[in-house]
PDB file of C-alpha atoms in Angstrom:
ATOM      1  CA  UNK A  19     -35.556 113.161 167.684  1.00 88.00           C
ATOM      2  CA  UNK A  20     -32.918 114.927 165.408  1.00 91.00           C
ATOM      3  CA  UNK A  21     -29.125 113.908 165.504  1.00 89.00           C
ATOM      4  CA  UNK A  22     -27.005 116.934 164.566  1.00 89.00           C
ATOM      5  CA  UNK A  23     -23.228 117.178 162.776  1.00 90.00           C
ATOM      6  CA  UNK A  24     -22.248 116.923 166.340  1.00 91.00           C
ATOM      7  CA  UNK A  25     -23.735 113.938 167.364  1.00 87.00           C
ATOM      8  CA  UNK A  26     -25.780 115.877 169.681  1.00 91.00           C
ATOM      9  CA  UNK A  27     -29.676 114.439 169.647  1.00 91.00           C
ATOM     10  CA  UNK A  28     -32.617 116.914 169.976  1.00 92.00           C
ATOM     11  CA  UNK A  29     -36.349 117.052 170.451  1.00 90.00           C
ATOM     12  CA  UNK A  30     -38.451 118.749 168.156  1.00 90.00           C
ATOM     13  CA  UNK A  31     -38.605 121.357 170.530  1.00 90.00           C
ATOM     14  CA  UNK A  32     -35.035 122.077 170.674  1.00 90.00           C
ATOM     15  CA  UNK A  33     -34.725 120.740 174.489  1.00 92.00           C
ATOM     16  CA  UNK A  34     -31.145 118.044 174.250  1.00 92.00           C
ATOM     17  CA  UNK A  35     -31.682 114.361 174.807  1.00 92.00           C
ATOM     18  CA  UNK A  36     -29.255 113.012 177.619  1.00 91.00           C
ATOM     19  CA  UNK A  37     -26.530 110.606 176.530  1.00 90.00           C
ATOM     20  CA  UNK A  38     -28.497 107.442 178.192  1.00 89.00           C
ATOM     21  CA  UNK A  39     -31.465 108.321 176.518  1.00 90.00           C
ATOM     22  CA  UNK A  40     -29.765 108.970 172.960  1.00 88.00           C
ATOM     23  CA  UNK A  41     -28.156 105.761 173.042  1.00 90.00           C
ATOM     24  CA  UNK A  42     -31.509 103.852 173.169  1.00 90.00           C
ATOM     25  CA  UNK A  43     -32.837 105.245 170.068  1.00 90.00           C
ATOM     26  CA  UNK A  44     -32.845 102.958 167.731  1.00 89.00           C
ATOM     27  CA  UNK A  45     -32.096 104.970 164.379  1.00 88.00           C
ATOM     28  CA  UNK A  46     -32.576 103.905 160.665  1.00 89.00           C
ATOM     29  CA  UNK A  47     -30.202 105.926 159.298  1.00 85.00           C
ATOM     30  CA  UNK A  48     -33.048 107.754 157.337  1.00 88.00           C
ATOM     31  CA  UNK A  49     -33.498 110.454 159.690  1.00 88.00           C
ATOM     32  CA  UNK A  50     -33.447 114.442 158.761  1.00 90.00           C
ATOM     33  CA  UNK A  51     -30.653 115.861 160.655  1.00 90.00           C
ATOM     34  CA  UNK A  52     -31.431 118.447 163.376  1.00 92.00           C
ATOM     35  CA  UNK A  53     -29.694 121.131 161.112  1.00 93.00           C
ATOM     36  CA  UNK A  54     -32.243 119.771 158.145  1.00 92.00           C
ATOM     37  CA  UNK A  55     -35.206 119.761 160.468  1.00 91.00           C
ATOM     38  CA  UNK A  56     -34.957 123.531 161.383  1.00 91.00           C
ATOM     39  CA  UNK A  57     -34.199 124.700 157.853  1.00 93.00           C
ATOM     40  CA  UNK A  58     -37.377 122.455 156.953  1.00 91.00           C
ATOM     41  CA  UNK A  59     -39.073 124.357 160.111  1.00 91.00           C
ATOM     42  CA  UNK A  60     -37.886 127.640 159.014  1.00 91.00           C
ATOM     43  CA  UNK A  61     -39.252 127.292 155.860  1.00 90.00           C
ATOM     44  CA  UNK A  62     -42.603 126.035 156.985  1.00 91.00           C
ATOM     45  CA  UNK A  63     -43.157 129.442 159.080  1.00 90.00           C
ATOM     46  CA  UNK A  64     -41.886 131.506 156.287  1.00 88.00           C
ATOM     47  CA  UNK A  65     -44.565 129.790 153.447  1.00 88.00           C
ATOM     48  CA  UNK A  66     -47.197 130.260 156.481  1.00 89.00           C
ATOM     49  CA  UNK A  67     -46.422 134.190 157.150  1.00 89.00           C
ATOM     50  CA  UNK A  68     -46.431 134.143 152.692  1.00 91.00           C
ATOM     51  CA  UNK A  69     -49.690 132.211 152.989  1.00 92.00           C
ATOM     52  CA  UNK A  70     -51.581 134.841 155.179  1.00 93.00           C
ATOM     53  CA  UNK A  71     -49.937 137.989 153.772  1.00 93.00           C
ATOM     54  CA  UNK A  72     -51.686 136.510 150.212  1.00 94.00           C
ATOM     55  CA  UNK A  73     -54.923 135.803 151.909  1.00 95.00           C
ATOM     56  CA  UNK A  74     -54.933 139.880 153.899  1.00 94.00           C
ATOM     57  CA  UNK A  75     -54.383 140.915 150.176  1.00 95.00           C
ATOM     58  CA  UNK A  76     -57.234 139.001 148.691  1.00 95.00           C
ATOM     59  CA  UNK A  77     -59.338 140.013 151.385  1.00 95.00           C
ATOM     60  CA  UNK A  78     -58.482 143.385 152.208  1.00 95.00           C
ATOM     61  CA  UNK A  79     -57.279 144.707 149.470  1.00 95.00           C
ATOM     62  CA  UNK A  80     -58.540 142.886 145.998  1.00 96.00           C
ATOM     63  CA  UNK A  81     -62.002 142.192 147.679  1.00 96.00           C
ATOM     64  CA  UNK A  82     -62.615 145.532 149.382  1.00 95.00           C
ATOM     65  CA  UNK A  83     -61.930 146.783 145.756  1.00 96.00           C
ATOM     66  CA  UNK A  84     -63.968 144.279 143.842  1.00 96.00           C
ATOM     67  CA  UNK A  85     -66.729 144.925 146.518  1.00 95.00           C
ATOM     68  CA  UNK A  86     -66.690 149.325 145.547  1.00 95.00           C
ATOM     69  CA  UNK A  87     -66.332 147.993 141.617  1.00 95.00           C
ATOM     70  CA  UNK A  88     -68.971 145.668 141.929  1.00 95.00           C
ATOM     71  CA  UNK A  89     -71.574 148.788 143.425  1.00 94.00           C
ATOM     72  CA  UNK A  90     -74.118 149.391 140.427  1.00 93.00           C
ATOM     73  CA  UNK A  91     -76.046 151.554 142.253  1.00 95.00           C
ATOM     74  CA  UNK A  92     -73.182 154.026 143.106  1.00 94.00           C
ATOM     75  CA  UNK A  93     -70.142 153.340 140.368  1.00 94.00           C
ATOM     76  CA  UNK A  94     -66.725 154.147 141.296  1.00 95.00           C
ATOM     77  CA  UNK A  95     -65.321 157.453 139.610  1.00 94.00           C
ATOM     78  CA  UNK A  96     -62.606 157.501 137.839  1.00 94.00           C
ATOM     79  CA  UNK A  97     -60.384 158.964 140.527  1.00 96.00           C
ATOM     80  CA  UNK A  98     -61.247 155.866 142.681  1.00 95.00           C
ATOM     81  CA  UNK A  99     -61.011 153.720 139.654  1.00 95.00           C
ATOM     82  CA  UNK A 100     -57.059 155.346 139.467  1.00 95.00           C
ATOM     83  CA  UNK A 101     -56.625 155.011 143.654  1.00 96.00           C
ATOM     84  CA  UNK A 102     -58.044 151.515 143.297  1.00 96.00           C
ATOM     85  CA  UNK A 103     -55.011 150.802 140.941  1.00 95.00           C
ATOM     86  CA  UNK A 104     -52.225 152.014 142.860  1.00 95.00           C
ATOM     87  CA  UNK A 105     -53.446 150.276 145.925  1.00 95.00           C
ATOM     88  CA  UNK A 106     -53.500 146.760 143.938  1.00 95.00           C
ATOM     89  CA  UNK A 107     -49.554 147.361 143.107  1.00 93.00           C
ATOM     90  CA  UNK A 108     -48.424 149.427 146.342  1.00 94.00           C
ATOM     91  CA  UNK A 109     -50.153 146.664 148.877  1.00 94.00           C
ATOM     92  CA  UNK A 110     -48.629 143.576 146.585  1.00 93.00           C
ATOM     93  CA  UNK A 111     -47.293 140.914 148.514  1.00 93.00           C
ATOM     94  CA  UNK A 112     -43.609 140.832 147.584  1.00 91.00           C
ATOM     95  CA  UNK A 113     -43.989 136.878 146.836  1.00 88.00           C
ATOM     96  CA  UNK A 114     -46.953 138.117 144.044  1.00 90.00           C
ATOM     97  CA  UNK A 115     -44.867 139.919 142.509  1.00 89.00           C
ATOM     98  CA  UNK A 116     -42.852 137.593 142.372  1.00 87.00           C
ATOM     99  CA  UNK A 117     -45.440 134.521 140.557  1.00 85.00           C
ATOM    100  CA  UNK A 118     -46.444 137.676 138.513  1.00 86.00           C
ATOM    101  CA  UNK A 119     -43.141 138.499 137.175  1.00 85.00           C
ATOM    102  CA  UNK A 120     -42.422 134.611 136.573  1.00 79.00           C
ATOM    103  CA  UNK A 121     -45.570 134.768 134.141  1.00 75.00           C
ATOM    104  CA  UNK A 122     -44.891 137.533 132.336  1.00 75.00           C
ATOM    105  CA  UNK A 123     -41.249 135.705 131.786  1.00 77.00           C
ATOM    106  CA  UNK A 124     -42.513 133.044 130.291  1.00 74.00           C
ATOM    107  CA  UNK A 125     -45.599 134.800 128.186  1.00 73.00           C
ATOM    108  CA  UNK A 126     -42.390 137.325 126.979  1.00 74.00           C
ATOM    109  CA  UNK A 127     -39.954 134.350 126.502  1.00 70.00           C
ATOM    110  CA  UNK A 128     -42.901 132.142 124.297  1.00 58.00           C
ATOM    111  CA  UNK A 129     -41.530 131.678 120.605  1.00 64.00           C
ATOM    112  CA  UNK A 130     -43.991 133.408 118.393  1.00 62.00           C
ATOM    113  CA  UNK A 131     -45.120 131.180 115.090  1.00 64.00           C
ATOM    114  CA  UNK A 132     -44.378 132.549 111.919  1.00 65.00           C
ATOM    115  CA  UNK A 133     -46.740 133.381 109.474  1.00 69.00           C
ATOM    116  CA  UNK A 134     -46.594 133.472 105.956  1.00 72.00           C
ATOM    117  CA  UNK A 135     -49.109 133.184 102.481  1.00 75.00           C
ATOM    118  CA  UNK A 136     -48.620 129.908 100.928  1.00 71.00           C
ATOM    119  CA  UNK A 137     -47.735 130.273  97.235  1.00 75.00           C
ATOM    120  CA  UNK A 138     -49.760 128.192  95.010  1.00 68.00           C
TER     121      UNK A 138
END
């Protein structure tokens, strides 16, 4: 049960809770709020859809690739080898782009030691 800014209580399915039955919930005062609970829920969904769009990638695209790469018998050309590439960065999930961008960031941002011949 979620108590909104209203006072309002809802299930977790939305559906409100009478005024009887709201008043017999007893509440510790550490509950989300409903507005809380569907921006948690919202969230949720939106890592889940970010989850499987990373998981058709590996499969579908990366693997398929690694699978023609990985053919000894019958090498890829380099015309595939140049397709191959622009399918890895055209069918990018925008949230890998994202991680990759992050890590070139911080690889670019790095301070660099500086080296010099010790005089004697």
């Amino acid at each position: 049960m979620f108590r909104d800014e209203k006072g309002k209580v809802w299930t977790e399915h939305g559906e409100e809770v009478s005024e009887p039955d709201a008043a017999s919930i007893a509440w510790t005062g550490n509950e989300p709020s409903h507005e809380q609970y569907l921006s948690d829920k919202a969230a949720v969904q939106h890592l889940g859809g970010t989850i499987t769009d990373i998981e058709r990638y590996q499969v579908d695209t990366l693997g398929r690739i690694r699978d023609r790469m990985s053919d000894q018998d019958n090498p890829p050309s380099a015309d595939e080898i140049e397709k191959f590439k622009t399918e890895i960065m055209e069918e990018m999930p925008e949230s890998v782009e994202i991680m990759l961008a992050d890590d070139n960031a911080k690889l670019n941002a790095s301070p660099t030691a500086a080296v010099t011949i010790p005089k004697l």
